[in-house]
Amino acid sequence: MERKTVQIPPADLDRQREFEEKIYRMFADREAHPVACVDTFGCQQNVADGQKLMGMLRACGFAFTKEPGEADLVILNTCAVREHAEQRVFGNLGILTHTKRENPEQVIALCGCMAQEERVSRRVRESYRHVDLVFGPHALWKFPELLWQVYTTRRRVFSVDAEDGTIAEGIPVVREKGVKAWVSIMYGCNNFCSYCIVPYVRGRERSREMDCVLEEVRSLVEAGYKDITLLGQNVNSYGNDLHAGYDFSDLLDQIDRIPGDYWVRFMSSHPKDATPRLFDTMARSRHVAHQLHLPFQSGSDRVLREMNRRYTREQYLSLIRYAKSVMPDLVLTSDVIIGFPGETEAEAMETVDLVDRVGFDALFTFIYSPRPGTRAASLPDPATRAEKQQWFDRLLAVQNARSAALHAAYIGRTVRVLVDGKSDDPDFPLSSRTEGNRLVRLRGDESLIGQFVDARIEDSNTWALFGEALPG
Ligand code: SAM
Ligand code: SF4
Ligand code: F3S
């Protein structure tokens, strides 16, 4: 049966604003603001969640620090996608025993995708007794209430029940000042790629109503944000759960009508749901960047089947051919996994061949990491780590050569860029991005930050372009 997307009722959300007020009043007698340190790991979706946590904390009266030792409240907003990410978090949790020893009143919270894993919350319950609050992404909207419970009961609070997930509108947000903003348009994932933990920790796919997304984008453009990224694990299935007769292409079309000088981009797209209609919409839009992050994961049809990706190598290549035919300036990036259980050297080389053939502008490359509870984690995995590393190195060499050549082709051209901040290179003190999200280090005046300018490209390497801002 079709699942109906569950919205948190406004009255329940209002109650959370009341808990924020209560916490605010609790701290009102203190001389200084309470201080929180929010450390976010993982993808942009988690970054967007971290900004909501900060929004709720600001409403509770908190100021912010990057130093856990100075904080009254430390929050680790975690990622579970690979083992390495999890190990880092357990390492950080270990370090926090010292800050808590110095300041026994310090509250320590663990949230995000790791917290939603039963295995992790059990380990924290048993072995990390200095952690006061553990909650998964499903409980993010009621963080003020959970924090209030910690402060008033002084007991450990766990809110980690498995759920399909909900949508909560109107949570306050602290955004980075500047030109870039993230807008989640949907949550969760239904795809169950066999290697991936995300569907287990983020619940089922659910889309925000189009009007809510449009309102948010409009207010961001009015506030001066110029580079807006729409987020979802698979934005191409946006709207499927709403049964409202609109899809992701329609959403892009509507956003494109919002007046202003801005770019809008999106991630991630799943090739099984990307359509020529989407590419046509991108091609004719004024604001949608001609940039596509379309993860292909493997160049071998057998491995793609084992991964449960539901497209073939040829279908992927033909999608890209179409996208490039309607957007010859398309900047294309992708995610790849090397060393999926049972992958042979020949199959890994099919991936390397696909990378060579397509010529991606940039690639996010990963060595397979087993995630307990996923289907792939129980498959036999005979290749050694050293073998996988060798295949991985070959992939990187091919991609780096491709990136360097694509970047070199910009030399001598004038491109429109958005100046988004300072760079750490004294010769090229500004950082900027092309429409395709290529990094351009620029010579120019700081007063250009936040503006679109024309830049003449003089030099390049594998990772960046270098140039000069032309007088406007
Ligand atoms: N939903 C997005 C998609 O399907 O393209 C990506 C989400 S995932 C957070 C980002 C990337 O991490 C994936 O595209 C995949 O390449 C990689 N990844 C996910 N699970 C992994 C695993 N178990 N080991 C290695 N890489 C993994
Ligand atoms: Fe993970 Fe696949 Fe969903 Fe992406 S589409 S989040 S890789 S299960
Ligand atoms: Fe993102 Fe990591 Fe969760 S990649 S969705 S924070 S598992």
XYZ file of C-alpha atoms and ligand atoms in Angstrom, residues 81 188-200 202 205 232-234 268-272 295 297 307-310 335 337, ligand 2:
40
model
C 27.933 5.859 5.748
C 14.825 9.431 3.523
C 15.445 6.871 0.814
C 13.509 3.899 -0.600
C 16.238 2.460 -2.780
C 18.078 0.089 -0.473
C 21.267 -0.084 -2.503
C 22.734 -3.227 -0.989
C 25.857 -1.514 0.439
C 24.131 1.511 1.963
C 22.989 2.237 5.521
C 21.086 5.446 4.719
C 17.599 3.918 4.194
C 17.882 2.192 7.587
C 16.828 8.048 7.535
C 11.236 8.813 1.120
C 17.641 14.837 -1.061
C 19.089 11.329 -1.297
C 17.332 10.953 -4.633
C 21.880 13.684 -5.442
C 20.239 12.242 -8.512
C 19.687 8.533 -9.018
C 20.236 7.417 -12.633
C 17.249 5.056 -12.505
C 26.423 8.750 -9.063
C 28.856 3.574 -8.440
C 24.313 -3.291 -5.684
C 20.573 -3.153 -6.499
C 21.065 0.014 -8.537
C 18.484 -0.890 -11.204
C 30.267 8.832 -6.874
C 32.682 2.534 -5.081
Fe 22.096 4.978 -0.304
Fe 21.273 4.159 -2.666
Fe 19.633 5.582 -1.118
Fe 21.750 6.739 -2.244
S 20.000 5.856 -3.327
S 21.082 6.933 -0.122
S 23.273 5.123 -2.216
S 20.399 3.538 -0.696
